[in-house]
Amino acid sequence: MSAKRYDDDLIPSSPVTHGVEPEAAPSSAPQQLGFGVRSLRGKMFGLFFLIPLALILTSSLLYIWQLTTLSSHLTEGSTEMVSKASEDVLARRAQAVATQVQVYLATHPELKKPMFNYDINFKSIAVQKVGTKDYTALYEKPGPDGIWRTWAHVNPDIIGIDMTLLKKSLGESFEGFWKIYSGIKDKSESKGYYDWRDADGVMRKKFMVVTPVAGTPYALAATAYVDEFTNPVKWMQDNANQFAIRTRNIVIGILAVTLILIGVIVAVYGYRLTERITHLTDIADRISVGDMDVEIAGLQTQDEIGELARAIGRMQGSIRLAIKRLKERERR
C-alpha cells in the first residue's frame, strides 16, 4: 500500500498516466518579449548595432573633422607663407630699382626732376612693371614747402602735382595709401597693405613697399595686388576643400552602407537565434506539463543551441523512461 502511494506521487499528472488534461503551470506559455530592451533580440540589437553605430559615427565624424581642419591649416599656412615670400620679393624689387635709379642719377647729374618722366632711359628704370598690372614709381620727399610730389609714374597726369590732391579722386582708398606713401618720411622703409578701388569699381587689397634712393631726396615705391600672390594658393585651397568634401561624401556613403549591412545582419541573425530559443522554450514548457510526444526537430545544429536541443531531448527521453518504469511497477 505504501509502495502504491509512492508510485502515485512520482507519476506526473499527464495525459499519458491518467488520461486527463493537466493543470497549466504558471510558466506554461513563454512570454513574448518581442523587441523590448529586456528581450534577447533587443539586447543583441543594442550590443551589436547601436553601440557599433555610435562608435563608427563618432570615429567617422572625428576623421572628417580632422581632415577638414588639416586642409584648412595647410591652406592658411600656405597663404601666409606665400604672402610673406611675396612681400620679401616686392621689397627686394623696390630696393633693386632704387639702386638702379641711384646709379643713373649719379651718372647723369644733368637730368632734372621735371624731366624724369620724359627721359625714356630713366623712366624705363624708375617705372618697371610689377606683376601683371602694377608698376614702380619715383616720388620726392617733401621739401621746405611740405609737398609730396611724384616725378616718375605710369600715369603722367599726376607728375609734379601735390599728391594730397588725390584724396578726392581716391576716396576711401586714400587713407591707407597715404599712410604707407608718407611713412618713408620718418622711417628707412615703409610698407603695408591697403584697400584700393580698381578701375572696374571693385575694392581689392594691395601691398606697397617704399624704399629711399640713397643720397637723394627721392623714394621708390613698388605696389602689387595681393591676389596675384595668393590666387595660386586659393586655387589649391579650393581643390583641397573639394577633395575634403568628396572624401566626406565617400566616408558617409561607406558608413551608410556599413550600417545598413550591420543592421540587416544583426536583425536576421537575431531573429533566427531568438526564434530557435523561443522554440526550445516552448518545447520545454510542453514537456513540463506532460507532453512527452513533442518532437525536437530542425534544431540539430553544431552550436550551443544545438547542444541545448540535444540536452532537452535527453531530458525528454529520461522522463519517458522514468514514466515507463513507474507504470511497470504500478502494474505489479
CSV table of C-alpha atoms in Angstrom, one decimal:
chain,number,residue,atom,x,y,z
A,1,MET,CA,0.0,0.0,0.0
A,2,SER,CA,2.8,2.3,0.8
A,3,ALA,CA,4.5,1.4,-2.4
A,4,LYS,CA,1.3,2.3,-4.3
A,5,ARG,CA,1.2,5.8,-2.7
A,6,TYR,CA,4.9,6.2,-3.5
A,7,ASP,CA,4.3,5.4,-7.2
A,8,ASP,CA,1.3,7.8,-7.4
A,9,ASP,CA,3.4,10.6,-6.0
A,10,LEU,CA,6.1,10.1,-8.6
A,11,ILE,CA,3.9,9.8,-11.6
A,12,PRO,CA,3.1,13.3,-13.1
A,13,SER,CA,-0.4,14.2,-13.7
A,14,SER,CA,-0.4,13.9,-17.5
A,15,PRO,CA,-2.5,12.6,-20.4
A,16,VAL,CA,-0.1,9.6,-20.5
A,17,THR,CA,-0.7,8.5,-16.9
A,18,HIS,CA,-4.2,9.5,-16.1
A,19,GLY,CA,-5.9,10.4,-19.4
A,20,VAL,CA,-6.9,13.9,-18.1
A,21,GLU,CA,-5.8,17.3,-19.1
A,22,PRO,CA,-3.0,18.6,-16.8
A,23,GLU,CA,-3.2,21.8,-14.9
A,24,ALA,CA,-1.4,24.6,-16.5
A,25,ALA,CA,1.8,25.6,-14.7
A,26,PRO,CA,2.4,29.2,-14.0
A,27,SER,CA,5.0,29.3,-16.8
A,28,SER,CA,3.1,27.1,-19.2
A,29,ALA,CA,3.5,29.6,-22.1
A,30,PRO,CA,6.6,31.5,-22.9
A,31,GLN,CA,6.5,35.3,-22.5
A,32,GLN,CA,6.5,37.2,-25.8
A,33,LEU,CA,9.1,39.8,-25.1
A,34,GLY,CA,9.2,41.0,-28.7
A,35,PHE,CA,11.8,43.6,-29.4
A,36,GLY,CA,12.0,45.3,-26.0
A,37,VAL,CA,15.1,46.2,-24.2
A,38,ARG,CA,14.7,43.2,-21.9
A,39,SER,CA,14.4,40.7,-24.8
A,40,LEU,CA,17.4,38.9,-26.2
A,41,ARG,CA,16.7,40.4,-29.6
A,42,GLY,CA,16.7,43.9,-28.1
A,43,LYS,CA,19.9,43.3,-26.2
A,44,MET,CA,21.6,42.0,-29.4
A,45,PHE,CA,20.3,45.0,-31.3
A,46,GLY,CA,21.8,47.4,-28.7
A,47,LEU,CA,25.0,45.5,-28.3
A,48,PHE,CA,25.8,44.7,-31.9
A,49,PHE,CA,24.1,47.6,-33.7
A,50,LEU,CA,23.6,50.7,-31.6
A,51,ILE,CA,26.9,50.6,-29.8
A,52,PRO,CA,28.9,50.0,-33.0
A,53,LEU,CA,26.8,52.7,-34.7
A,54,ALA,CA,27.8,55.2,-32.0
A,55,LEU,CA,31.4,54.2,-32.2
A,56,ILE,CA,31.5,54.3,-36.1
A,57,LEU,CA,29.7,57.6,-36.2
A,58,THR,CA,32.0,59.2,-33.6
A,59,SER,CA,35.1,57.9,-35.4
A,60,SER,CA,33.8,59.0,-38.8
A,61,LEU,CA,32.9,62.5,-37.7
A,62,LEU,CA,36.3,62.8,-35.9
A,63,TYR,CA,38.0,61.7,-39.1
A,64,ILE,CA,36.1,64.2,-41.3
A,65,TRP,CA,36.7,67.0,-38.8
A,66,GLN,CA,40.4,66.2,-38.7
A,67,LEU,CA,40.6,66.1,-42.5
A,68,THR,CA,38.8,69.5,-42.8
A,69,THR,CA,40.9,71.0,-40.1
A,70,LEU,CA,44.1,69.7,-41.7
A,71,SER,CA,43.0,71.1,-45.1
A,72,SER,CA,42.2,74.5,-43.6
A,73,HIS,CA,45.5,74.7,-41.7
A,74,LEU,CA,47.5,73.7,-44.7
A,75,THR,CA,45.9,76.3,-47.0
A,76,GLU,CA,46.0,79.0,-44.3
A,77,GLY,CA,49.7,78.3,-43.7
A,78,SER,CA,50.4,78.2,-47.4
A,79,THR,CA,48.6,81.6,-47.8
A,80,GLU,CA,50.7,83.1,-45.1
A,81,MET,CA,53.9,81.7,-46.4
A,82,VAL,CA,53.2,82.9,-50.0
A,83,SER,CA,52.2,86.3,-48.7
A,84,LYS,CA,55.3,86.7,-46.7
A,85,ALA,CA,57.5,85.5,-49.6
A,86,SER,CA,55.7,87.9,-51.9
A,87,GLU,CA,56.3,90.8,-49.5
A,88,ASP,CA,60.0,89.9,-49.4
A,89,VAL,CA,60.2,89.7,-53.2
A,90,LEU,CA,58.5,93.0,-53.6
A,91,ALA,CA,60.8,94.7,-51.1
A,92,ARG,CA,63.8,93.3,-52.9
A,93,ARG,CA,62.4,94.5,-56.2
A,94,ALA,CA,61.9,98.0,-54.8
A,95,GLN,CA,65.5,98.1,-53.4
A,96,ALA,CA,66.9,96.9,-56.7
A,97,VAL,CA,65.1,99.5,-58.7
A,98,ALA,CA,66.1,102.2,-56.1
A,99,THR,CA,69.7,101.2,-56.6
A,100,GLN,CA,69.4,101.4,-60.4
A,101,VAL,CA,67.8,104.9,-60.1
A,102,GLN,CA,70.7,106.0,-57.7
A,103,VAL,CA,73.3,104.8,-60.2
A,104,TYR,CA,71.6,106.5,-63.2
A,105,LEU,CA,71.2,109.8,-61.3
A,106,ALA,CA,74.8,109.7,-60.2
A,107,THR,CA,76.0,109.2,-63.8
A,108,HIS,CA,73.5,111.8,-65.2
A,109,PRO,CA,73.7,114.8,-63.0
A,110,GLU,CA,72.3,117.0,-65.7
A,111,LEU,CA,68.9,115.2,-65.6
A,112,LYS,CA,66.5,117.3,-63.6
A,113,LYS,CA,63.3,116.0,-61.9
A,114,PRO,CA,60.8,117.7,-64.2
A,115,MET,CA,62.3,115.5,-67.0
A,116,PHE,CA,62.3,112.2,-65.1
A,117,ASN,CA,59.0,111.0,-66.6
A,118,TYR,CA,60.0,112.2,-70.1
A,119,ASP,CA,63.5,110.8,-70.3
A,120,ILE,CA,62.9,107.4,-71.9
A,121,ASN,CA,66.0,105.7,-70.5
A,122,PHE,CA,65.4,107.0,-66.9
A,123,LYS,CA,61.7,106.2,-67.0
A,124,SER,CA,62.4,102.6,-68.2
A,125,ILE,CA,64.5,102.3,-65.0
A,126,ALA,CA,62.2,104.1,-62.5
A,127,VAL,CA,58.9,102.8,-63.8
A,128,GLN,CA,59.2,99.0,-64.0
A,129,LYS,CA,56.3,96.5,-64.3
A,130,VAL,CA,55.4,94.6,-61.1
A,131,GLY,CA,53.1,91.6,-61.6
A,132,THR,CA,50.6,91.9,-64.4
A,133,LYS,CA,49.1,95.4,-63.6
A,134,ASP,CA,51.3,97.4,-61.3
A,135,TYR,CA,54.5,99.4,-61.7
A,136,THR,CA,57.1,101.0,-59.6
A,137,ALA,CA,57.1,104.8,-59.1
A,138,LEU,CA,59.5,107.5,-58.1
A,139,TYR,CA,58.5,110.4,-55.9
A,140,GLU,CA,60.1,113.1,-53.8
A,141,LYS,CA,60.0,113.6,-50.1
A,142,PRO,CA,58.6,116.9,-49.0
A,143,GLY,CA,60.9,119.9,-49.0
A,144,PRO,CA,60.5,123.2,-47.2
A,145,ASP,CA,57.1,123.6,-48.8
A,146,GLY,CA,56.0,120.3,-47.3
A,147,ILE,CA,54.5,119.0,-50.5
A,148,TRP,CA,54.9,115.4,-51.7
A,149,ARG,CA,55.3,115.1,-55.5
A,150,THR,CA,55.6,112.2,-57.9
A,151,TRP,CA,58.2,112.5,-60.7
A,152,ALA,CA,58.1,109.2,-62.5
A,153,HIS,CA,54.8,107.2,-62.8
A,154,VAL,CA,52.9,105.2,-65.4
A,155,ASN,CA,50.1,107.9,-65.1
A,156,PRO,CA,51.5,111.2,-66.5
A,157,ASP,CA,48.6,113.2,-65.1
A,158,ILE,CA,50.0,113.1,-61.5
A,159,ILE,CA,53.5,114.1,-62.4
A,160,GLY,CA,54.6,117.1,-60.3
A,161,ILE,CA,51.2,117.7,-58.5
A,162,ASP,CA,50.6,117.8,-54.8
A,163,MET,CA,49.8,114.2,-54.0
A,164,THR,CA,47.3,115.2,-51.3
A,165,LEU,CA,45.1,116.4,-54.1
A,166,LEU,CA,44.4,112.7,-54.9
A,167,LYS,CA,42.3,112.4,-51.7
A,168,LYS,CA,39.2,113.4,-53.6
A,169,SER,CA,39.6,111.1,-56.5
A,170,LEU,CA,40.8,108.1,-54.4
A,171,GLY,CA,38.1,108.5,-51.8
A,172,GLU,CA,38.2,105.7,-49.2
A,173,SER,CA,41.3,104.3,-50.7
A,174,PHE,CA,43.4,107.4,-50.0
A,175,GLU,CA,43.9,107.0,-46.2
A,176,GLY,CA,45.5,103.5,-46.3
A,177,PHE,CA,47.6,104.5,-49.4
A,178,TRP,CA,48.8,107.8,-47.8
A,179,LYS,CA,49.8,106.2,-44.6
A,180,ILE,CA,52.3,104.0,-46.4
A,181,TYR,CA,53.2,106.5,-49.0
A,182,SER,CA,54.2,109.2,-46.5
A,183,GLY,CA,55.6,106.7,-43.9
A,184,ILE,CA,59.0,106.9,-45.5
A,185,LYS,CA,59.4,110.4,-44.1
A,186,ASP,CA,60.3,109.1,-40.6
A,187,LYS,CA,61.4,105.5,-41.4
A,188,SER,CA,64.1,103.9,-43.5
A,189,GLU,CA,61.4,101.8,-45.2
A,190,SER,CA,57.6,101.9,-45.3
A,191,LYS,CA,55.4,99.0,-46.3
A,192,GLY,CA,51.9,97.7,-45.7
A,193,TYR,CA,48.5,96.7,-47.0
A,194,TYR,CA,45.7,99.0,-48.1
A,195,ASP,CA,42.4,98.8,-50.0
A,196,TRP,CA,42.3,100.1,-53.5
A,197,ARG,CA,39.3,100.7,-55.7
A,198,ASP,CA,40.2,99.3,-59.1
A,199,ALA,CA,39.2,100.8,-62.4
A,200,ASP,CA,36.2,98.5,-62.6
A,201,GLY,CA,35.0,99.7,-59.2
A,202,VAL,CA,36.0,96.6,-57.3
A,203,MET,CA,37.8,97.1,-54.0
A,204,ARG,CA,40.9,95.0,-53.9
A,205,LYS,CA,43.8,94.7,-51.4
A,206,LYS,CA,47.2,95.9,-52.4
A,207,PHE,CA,50.7,95.7,-50.9
A,208,MET,CA,53.2,98.6,-51.2
A,209,VAL,CA,56.9,98.9,-50.3
A,210,VAL,CA,58.6,102.3,-50.3
A,211,THR,CA,62.4,102.4,-50.0
A,212,PRO,CA,64.6,105.5,-50.2
A,213,VAL,CA,67.0,106.2,-53.0
A,214,ALA,CA,70.3,106.6,-51.2
A,215,GLY,CA,71.9,110.0,-51.4
A,216,THR,CA,68.8,111.7,-52.9
A,217,PRO,CA,65.6,113.1,-51.6
A,218,TYR,CA,63.6,110.6,-53.6
A,219,ALA,CA,61.9,107.3,-52.7
A,220,LEU,CA,61.0,104.3,-54.8
A,221,ALA,CA,57.5,102.7,-54.4
A,222,ALA,CA,56.6,99.3,-55.6
A,223,THR,CA,53.0,98.1,-55.4
A,224,ALA,CA,51.2,94.8,-56.3
A,225,TYR,CA,47.7,93.3,-55.9
A,226,VAL,CA,47.7,90.8,-53.2
A,227,ASP,CA,45.5,88.3,-55.1
A,228,GLU,CA,48.3,88.0,-57.7
A,229,PHE,CA,50.3,86.3,-55.0
A,230,THR,CA,47.6,84.3,-53.3
A,231,ASN,CA,45.5,83.2,-56.4
A,232,PRO,CA,47.6,80.0,-56.8
A,233,VAL,CA,47.2,79.2,-53.1
A,234,LYS,CA,43.4,79.9,-53.3
A,235,TRP,CA,43.2,77.5,-56.3
A,236,MET,CA,45.0,74.9,-54.1
A,237,GLN,CA,42.6,75.7,-51.3
A,238,ASP,CA,39.6,75.3,-53.5
A,239,ASN,CA,40.9,71.9,-54.7
A,240,ALA,CA,41.7,70.9,-51.1
A,241,ASN,CA,38.1,71.8,-50.0
A,242,GLN,CA,36.6,69.9,-52.9
A,243,PHE,CA,38.8,66.9,-52.0
A,244,ALA,CA,37.7,67.2,-48.4
A,245,ILE,CA,34.0,67.3,-49.5
A,246,ARG,CA,34.5,64.3,-51.8
A,247,THR,CA,36.2,62.4,-49.1
A,248,ARG,CA,33.5,63.3,-46.6
A,249,ASN,CA,30.8,62.1,-49.0
A,250,ILE,CA,32.6,58.8,-49.6
A,251,VAL,CA,33.0,58.3,-45.9
A,252,ILE,CA,29.3,59.0,-45.3
A,253,GLY,CA,28.4,56.6,-48.2
A,254,ILE,CA,30.6,53.8,-46.8
A,255,LEU,CA,29.3,54.5,-43.3
A,256,ALA,CA,25.7,54.3,-44.5
A,257,VAL,CA,26.3,51.0,-46.5
A,258,THR,CA,28.1,49.5,-43.5
A,259,LEU,CA,25.4,50.4,-41.0
A,260,ILE,CA,22.7,49.0,-43.3
A,261,LEU,CA,24.7,45.7,-43.7
A,262,ILE,CA,25.3,45.5,-39.9
A,263,GLY,CA,21.6,46.3,-39.3
A,264,VAL,CA,20.4,43.6,-41.7
A,265,ILE,CA,22.9,41.0,-40.4
A,266,VAL,CA,22.0,41.7,-36.7
A,267,ALA,CA,18.3,41.7,-37.5
A,268,VAL,CA,18.4,38.4,-39.5
A,269,TYR,CA,20.7,36.6,-37.1
A,270,GLY,CA,19.0,37.9,-34.0
A,271,TYR,CA,15.6,36.8,-35.5
A,272,ARG,CA,16.9,33.3,-36.3
A,273,LEU,CA,18.6,32.9,-32.9
A,274,THR,CA,15.6,34.1,-30.8
A,275,GLU,CA,13.2,32.0,-32.9
A,276,ARG,CA,15.2,28.9,-32.0
A,277,ILE,CA,15.4,29.8,-28.4
A,278,THR,CA,11.7,30.5,-28.3
A,279,HIS,CA,11.0,27.2,-30.0
A,280,LEU,CA,13.1,25.3,-27.4
A,281,THR,CA,11.4,27.2,-24.6
A,282,ASP,CA,8.0,26.1,-25.9
A,283,ILE,CA,9.2,22.5,-26.2
A,284,ALA,CA,10.5,22.6,-22.6
A,285,ASP,CA,7.2,24.1,-21.4
A,286,ARG,CA,5.2,21.4,-23.2
A,287,ILE,CA,7.4,18.7,-21.7
A,288,SER,CA,7.0,20.3,-18.2
A,289,VAL,CA,3.2,19.8,-18.4
A,290,GLY,CA,3.5,16.1,-19.5
A,291,ASP,CA,3.5,16.3,-23.3
A,292,MET,CA,6.1,13.6,-24.0
A,293,ASP,CA,5.3,13.3,-27.7
A,294,VAL,CA,6.6,16.7,-28.7
A,295,GLU,CA,9.4,16.4,-31.3
A,296,ILE,CA,12.6,18.4,-31.3
A,297,ALA,CA,13.2,18.9,-35.0
A,298,GLY,CA,15.2,21.3,-37.0
A,299,LEU,CA,17.5,22.3,-34.2
A,300,GLN,CA,20.3,19.7,-34.6
A,301,THR,CA,23.0,22.3,-35.3
A,302,GLN,CA,26.6,22.2,-34.2
A,303,ASP,CA,26.4,25.1,-31.9
A,304,GLU,CA,25.2,25.9,-28.3
A,305,ILE,CA,21.6,26.0,-29.4
A,306,GLY,CA,22.0,22.5,-30.9
A,307,GLU,CA,23.6,21.3,-27.7
A,308,LEU,CA,20.7,22.7,-25.7
A,309,ALA,CA,18.2,21.0,-28.0
A,310,ARG,CA,20.0,17.7,-27.6
A,311,ALA,CA,20.1,18.2,-23.8
A,312,ILE,CA,16.3,18.8,-23.8
A,313,GLY,CA,15.9,15.7,-26.0
A,314,ARG,CA,17.9,13.6,-23.5
A,315,MET,CA,15.8,15.0,-20.7
A,316,GLN,CA,12.7,14.1,-22.6
A,317,GLY,CA,14.0,10.6,-23.1
A,318,SER,CA,14.9,10.2,-19.4
A,319,ILE,CA,11.4,11.4,-18.3
A,320,ARG,CA,9.8,8.9,-20.7
A,321,LEU,CA,11.9,6.1,-19.3
A,322,ALA,CA,11.1,7.1,-15.8
A,323,ILE,CA,7.4,7.1,-16.5
A,324,LYS,CA,7.7,3.8,-18.3
A,325,ARG,CA,9.4,2.2,-15.2
A,326,LEU,CA,6.8,3.7,-12.9
A,327,LYS,CA,4.0,2.3,-15.0
A,328,GLU,CA,5.6,-1.2,-14.9
A,329,ARG,CA,6.0,-1.0,-11.2
A,330,GLU,CA,2.3,0.1,-10.9
A,331,ARG,CA,1.2,-3.0,-12.8
A,332,ARG,CA,3.0,-5.4,-10.5
